[in-house]
Short mmCIF file of C-alpha atoms in Angstrom, two decimals:
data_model
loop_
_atom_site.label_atom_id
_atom_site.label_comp_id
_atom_site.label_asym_id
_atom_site.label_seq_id
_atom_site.Cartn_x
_atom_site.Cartn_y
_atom_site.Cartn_z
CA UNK A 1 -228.63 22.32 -17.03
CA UNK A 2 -226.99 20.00 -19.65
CA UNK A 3 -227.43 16.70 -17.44
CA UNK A 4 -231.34 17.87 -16.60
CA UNK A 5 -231.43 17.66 -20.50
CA UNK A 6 -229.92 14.62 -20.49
CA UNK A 7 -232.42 13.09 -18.08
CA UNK A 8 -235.08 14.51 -19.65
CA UNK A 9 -234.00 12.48 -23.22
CA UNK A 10 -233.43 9.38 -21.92
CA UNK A 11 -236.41 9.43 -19.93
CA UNK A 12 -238.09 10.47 -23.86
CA UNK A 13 -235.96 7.36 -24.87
CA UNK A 14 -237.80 5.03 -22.96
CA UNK A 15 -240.51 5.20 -23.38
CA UNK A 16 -240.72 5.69 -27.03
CA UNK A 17 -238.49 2.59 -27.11
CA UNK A 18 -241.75 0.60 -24.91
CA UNK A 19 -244.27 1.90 -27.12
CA UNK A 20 -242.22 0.70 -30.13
CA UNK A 21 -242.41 -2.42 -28.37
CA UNK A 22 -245.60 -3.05 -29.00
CA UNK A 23 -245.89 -2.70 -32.55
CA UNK A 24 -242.41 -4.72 -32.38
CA UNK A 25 -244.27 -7.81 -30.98
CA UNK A 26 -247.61 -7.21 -32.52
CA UNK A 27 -247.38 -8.93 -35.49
CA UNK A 28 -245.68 -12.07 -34.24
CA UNK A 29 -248.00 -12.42 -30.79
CA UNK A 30 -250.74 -9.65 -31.22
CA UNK A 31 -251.53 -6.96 -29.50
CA UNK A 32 -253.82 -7.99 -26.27
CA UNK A 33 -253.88 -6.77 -22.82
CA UNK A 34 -251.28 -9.72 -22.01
CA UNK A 35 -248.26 -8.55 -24.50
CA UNK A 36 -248.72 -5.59 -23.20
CA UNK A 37 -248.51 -7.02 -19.40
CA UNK A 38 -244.65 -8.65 -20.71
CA UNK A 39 -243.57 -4.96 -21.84
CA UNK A 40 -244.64 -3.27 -19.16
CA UNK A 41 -243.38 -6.25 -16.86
CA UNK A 42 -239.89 -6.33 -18.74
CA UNK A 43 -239.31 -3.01 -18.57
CA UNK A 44 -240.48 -2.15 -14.90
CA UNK A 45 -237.91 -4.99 -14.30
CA UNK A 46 -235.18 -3.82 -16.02
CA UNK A 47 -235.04 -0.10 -14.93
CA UNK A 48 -235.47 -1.44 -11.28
CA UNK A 49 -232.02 -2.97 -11.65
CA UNK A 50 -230.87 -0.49 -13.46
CA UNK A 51 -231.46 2.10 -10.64
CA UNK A 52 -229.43 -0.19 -8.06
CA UNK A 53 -226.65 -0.75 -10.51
CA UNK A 54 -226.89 2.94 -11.65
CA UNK A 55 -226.64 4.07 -7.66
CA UNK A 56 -223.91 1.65 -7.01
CA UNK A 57 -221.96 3.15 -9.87
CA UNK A 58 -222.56 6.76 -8.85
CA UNK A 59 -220.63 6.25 -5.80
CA UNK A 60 -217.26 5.35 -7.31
CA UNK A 61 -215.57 8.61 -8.27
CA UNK A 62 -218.53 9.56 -10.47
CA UNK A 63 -218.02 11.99 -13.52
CA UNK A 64 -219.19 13.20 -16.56
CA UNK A 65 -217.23 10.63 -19.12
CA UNK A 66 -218.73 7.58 -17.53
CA UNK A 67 -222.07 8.85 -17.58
CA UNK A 68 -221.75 9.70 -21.43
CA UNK A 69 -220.43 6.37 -21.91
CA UNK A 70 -223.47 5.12 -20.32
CA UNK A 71 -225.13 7.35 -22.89
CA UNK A 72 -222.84 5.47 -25.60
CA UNK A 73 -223.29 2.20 -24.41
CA UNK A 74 -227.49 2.87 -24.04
CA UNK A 75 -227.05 3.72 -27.89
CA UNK A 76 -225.45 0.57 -28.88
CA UNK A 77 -228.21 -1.99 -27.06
CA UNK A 78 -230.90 -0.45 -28.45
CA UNK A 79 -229.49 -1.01 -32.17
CA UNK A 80 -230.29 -4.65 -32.08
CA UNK A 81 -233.94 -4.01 -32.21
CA UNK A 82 -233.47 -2.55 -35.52
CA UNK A 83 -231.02 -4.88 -36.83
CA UNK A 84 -232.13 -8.12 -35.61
CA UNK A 85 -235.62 -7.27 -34.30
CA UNK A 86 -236.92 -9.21 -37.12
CA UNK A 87 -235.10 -12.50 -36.98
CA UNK A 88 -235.66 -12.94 -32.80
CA UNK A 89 -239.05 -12.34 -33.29
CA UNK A 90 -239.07 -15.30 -34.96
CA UNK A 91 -237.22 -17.06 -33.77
CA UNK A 92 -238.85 -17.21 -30.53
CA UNK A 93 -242.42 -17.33 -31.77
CA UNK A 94 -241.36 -20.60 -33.37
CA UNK A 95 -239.65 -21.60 -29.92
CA UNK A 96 -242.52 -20.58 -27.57
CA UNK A 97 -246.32 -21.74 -28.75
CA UNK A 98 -247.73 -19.90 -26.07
CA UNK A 99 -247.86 -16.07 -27.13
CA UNK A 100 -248.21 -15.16 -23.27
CA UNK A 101 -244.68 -16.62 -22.56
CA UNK A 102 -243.21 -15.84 -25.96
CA UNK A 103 -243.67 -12.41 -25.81
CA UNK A 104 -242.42 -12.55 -22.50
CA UNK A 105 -238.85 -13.91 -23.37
CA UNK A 106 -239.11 -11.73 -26.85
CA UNK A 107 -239.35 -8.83 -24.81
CA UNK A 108 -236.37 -9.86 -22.45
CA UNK A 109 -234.34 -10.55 -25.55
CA UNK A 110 -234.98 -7.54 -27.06
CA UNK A 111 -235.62 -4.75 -24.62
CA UNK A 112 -233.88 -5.91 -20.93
CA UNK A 113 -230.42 -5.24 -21.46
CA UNK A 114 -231.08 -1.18 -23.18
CA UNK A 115 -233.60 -0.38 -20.47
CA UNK A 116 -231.10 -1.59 -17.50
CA UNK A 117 -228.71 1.16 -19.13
CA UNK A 118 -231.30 3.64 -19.70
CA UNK A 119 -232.51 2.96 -15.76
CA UNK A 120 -228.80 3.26 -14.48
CA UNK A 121 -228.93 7.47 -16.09
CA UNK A 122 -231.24 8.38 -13.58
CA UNK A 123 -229.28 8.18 -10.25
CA UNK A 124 -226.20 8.59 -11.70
CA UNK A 125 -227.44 12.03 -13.03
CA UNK A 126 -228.88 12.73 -9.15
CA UNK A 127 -225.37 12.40 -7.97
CA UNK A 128 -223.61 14.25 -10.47
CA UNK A 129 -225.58 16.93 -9.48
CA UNK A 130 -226.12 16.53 -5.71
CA UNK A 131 -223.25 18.70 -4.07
CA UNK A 132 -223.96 18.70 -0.47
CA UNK A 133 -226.39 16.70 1.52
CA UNK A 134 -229.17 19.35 1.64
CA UNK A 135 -229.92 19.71 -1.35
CA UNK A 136 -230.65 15.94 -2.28
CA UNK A 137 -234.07 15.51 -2.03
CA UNK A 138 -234.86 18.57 -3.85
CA UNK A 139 -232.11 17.81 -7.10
CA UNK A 140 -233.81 14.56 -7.12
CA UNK A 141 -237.23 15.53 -6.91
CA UNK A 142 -236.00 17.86 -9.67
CA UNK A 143 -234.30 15.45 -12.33
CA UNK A 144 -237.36 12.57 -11.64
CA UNK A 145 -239.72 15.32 -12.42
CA UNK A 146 -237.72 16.54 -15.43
CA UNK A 147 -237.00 12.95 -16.68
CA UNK A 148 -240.55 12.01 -16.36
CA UNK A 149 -242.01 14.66 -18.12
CA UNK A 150 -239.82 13.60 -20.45
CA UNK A 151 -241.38 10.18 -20.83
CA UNK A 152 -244.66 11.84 -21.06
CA UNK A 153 -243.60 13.93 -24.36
CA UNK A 154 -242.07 10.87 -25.57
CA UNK A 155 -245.16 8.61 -24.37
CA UNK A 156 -247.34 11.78 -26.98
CA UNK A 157 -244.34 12.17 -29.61
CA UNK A 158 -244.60 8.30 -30.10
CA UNK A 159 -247.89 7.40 -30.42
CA UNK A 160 -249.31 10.86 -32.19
CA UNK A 161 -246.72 11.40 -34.19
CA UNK A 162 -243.51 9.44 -35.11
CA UNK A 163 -245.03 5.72 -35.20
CA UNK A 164 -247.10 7.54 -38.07
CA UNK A 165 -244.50 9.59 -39.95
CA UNK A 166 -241.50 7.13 -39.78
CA UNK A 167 -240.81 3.13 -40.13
CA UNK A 168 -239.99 1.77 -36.44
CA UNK A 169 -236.17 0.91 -37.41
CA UNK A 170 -235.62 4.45 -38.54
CA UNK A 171 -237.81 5.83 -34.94
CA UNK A 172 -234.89 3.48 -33.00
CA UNK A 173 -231.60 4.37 -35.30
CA UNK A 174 -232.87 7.93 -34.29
CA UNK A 175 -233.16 7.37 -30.62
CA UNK A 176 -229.74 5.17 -30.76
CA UNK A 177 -228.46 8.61 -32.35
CA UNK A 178 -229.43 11.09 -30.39
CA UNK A 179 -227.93 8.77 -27.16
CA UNK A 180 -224.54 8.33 -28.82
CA UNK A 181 -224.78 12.10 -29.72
CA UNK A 182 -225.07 12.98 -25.74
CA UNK A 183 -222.99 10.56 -24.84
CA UNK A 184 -219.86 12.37 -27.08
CA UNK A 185 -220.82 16.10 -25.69
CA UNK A 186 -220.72 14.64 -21.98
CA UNK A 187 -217.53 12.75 -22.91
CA UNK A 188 -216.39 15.89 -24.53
CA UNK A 189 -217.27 18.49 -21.80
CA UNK A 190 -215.86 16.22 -19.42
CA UNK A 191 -212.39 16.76 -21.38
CA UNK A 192 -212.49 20.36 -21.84
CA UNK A 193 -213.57 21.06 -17.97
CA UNK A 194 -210.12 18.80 -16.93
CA UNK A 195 -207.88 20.84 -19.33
CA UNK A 196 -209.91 24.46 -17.83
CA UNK A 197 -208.60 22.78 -14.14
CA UNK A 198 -205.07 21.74 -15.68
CA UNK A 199 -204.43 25.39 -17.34
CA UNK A 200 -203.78 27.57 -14.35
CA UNK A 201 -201.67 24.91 -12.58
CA UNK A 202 -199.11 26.00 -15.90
CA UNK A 203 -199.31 29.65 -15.98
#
């Protein structure tokens, strides 16, 4: 149950973080159908390869620490969008004339490296919970249904509610939170199963 919850944040993480995105790059290279086209392009990209490296990872002795140090590590990337968010912006828009192109290597900057993370959860959370061949296809059809109905409610959160209640940096420190957060109870559940194993071995 906890790593379905787990798939269904990060899946909420995503896509709040790709919605930010938008308003992220709005004011530097607007907000037509073409910014929009780099997002979407960037991030399709990125959690592409971050299902094959996420799949290749899952099958080396796969456990709950590394994937909440995925988690931790997810949390850290997406901190530069608050913190220097700002000064790439600009940094590129005075690089790149072209706003198609600039918002296409803003984007990279910004979101390619936190959404190849955030794409490597999903089949590492299949195999943690896959424990026998016949019941693959139905775990995974599981956890992509949970994690994308997690997007969804993130997609609605987003856009109805938190883009209009809180500044974007605070929306992201928040997300970055809540990922570190799950990250620690993995990493910490992890622990406490090994010592439940270890305990009998003494008695």
């Amino acid at each position: 149950m906890f790593i379905y919850l787990l798939a269904f944040t990060s899946g909420f993480c995503i896509m709040g973080i790709e919605l930010l995105g938008g308003r992220i790059l709005a004011p530097f290279f607007g907000s037509s159908v073409h910014i929009w086209g780099s997002i979407i392009t960037v991030f399709m990209l990125s959690l592409s390869l971050g299902y094959l490296l996420g799949g290749k990872l899952s099958t080396r002795s796969a456990s709950l620490a590394i994937y909440g140090l995925i988690f931790l590590f997810a949390a850290i990337t997406i901190l530069p969008i608050a913190l220097f968010g700002q000064w790439l912006m600009e940094t590129v828009f005075l690089a790149i004339e072209d706003s198609r192109y600039g918002s296409l290597v803003a984007s990279m900057v910004l979101f390619f490296i936190p959404t190849v993370i955030l794409g490597m959860l999903s089949p590492y959370s299949v195999r943690l919970l896959v424990k026998s061949s016949h019941e693959s296809g139905q775990i995974a059809g599981k956890l992509y249904f949970i994690s994308t109905l997690g997007s969804a409610l993130g997609t609605i959160v987003t856009s109805f509610y938190l883009i209009l209640w809180f500044d974007i940096n605070v929306i992201v420190f928040s997300f970055s939170g809540v990922l570190a957060c799950l990250g620690i109870c993995a990493i910490v559940i992890h622990k406490s199963l090994q010592l439940e194993r270890l305990e009998p071995s003494h008695v």
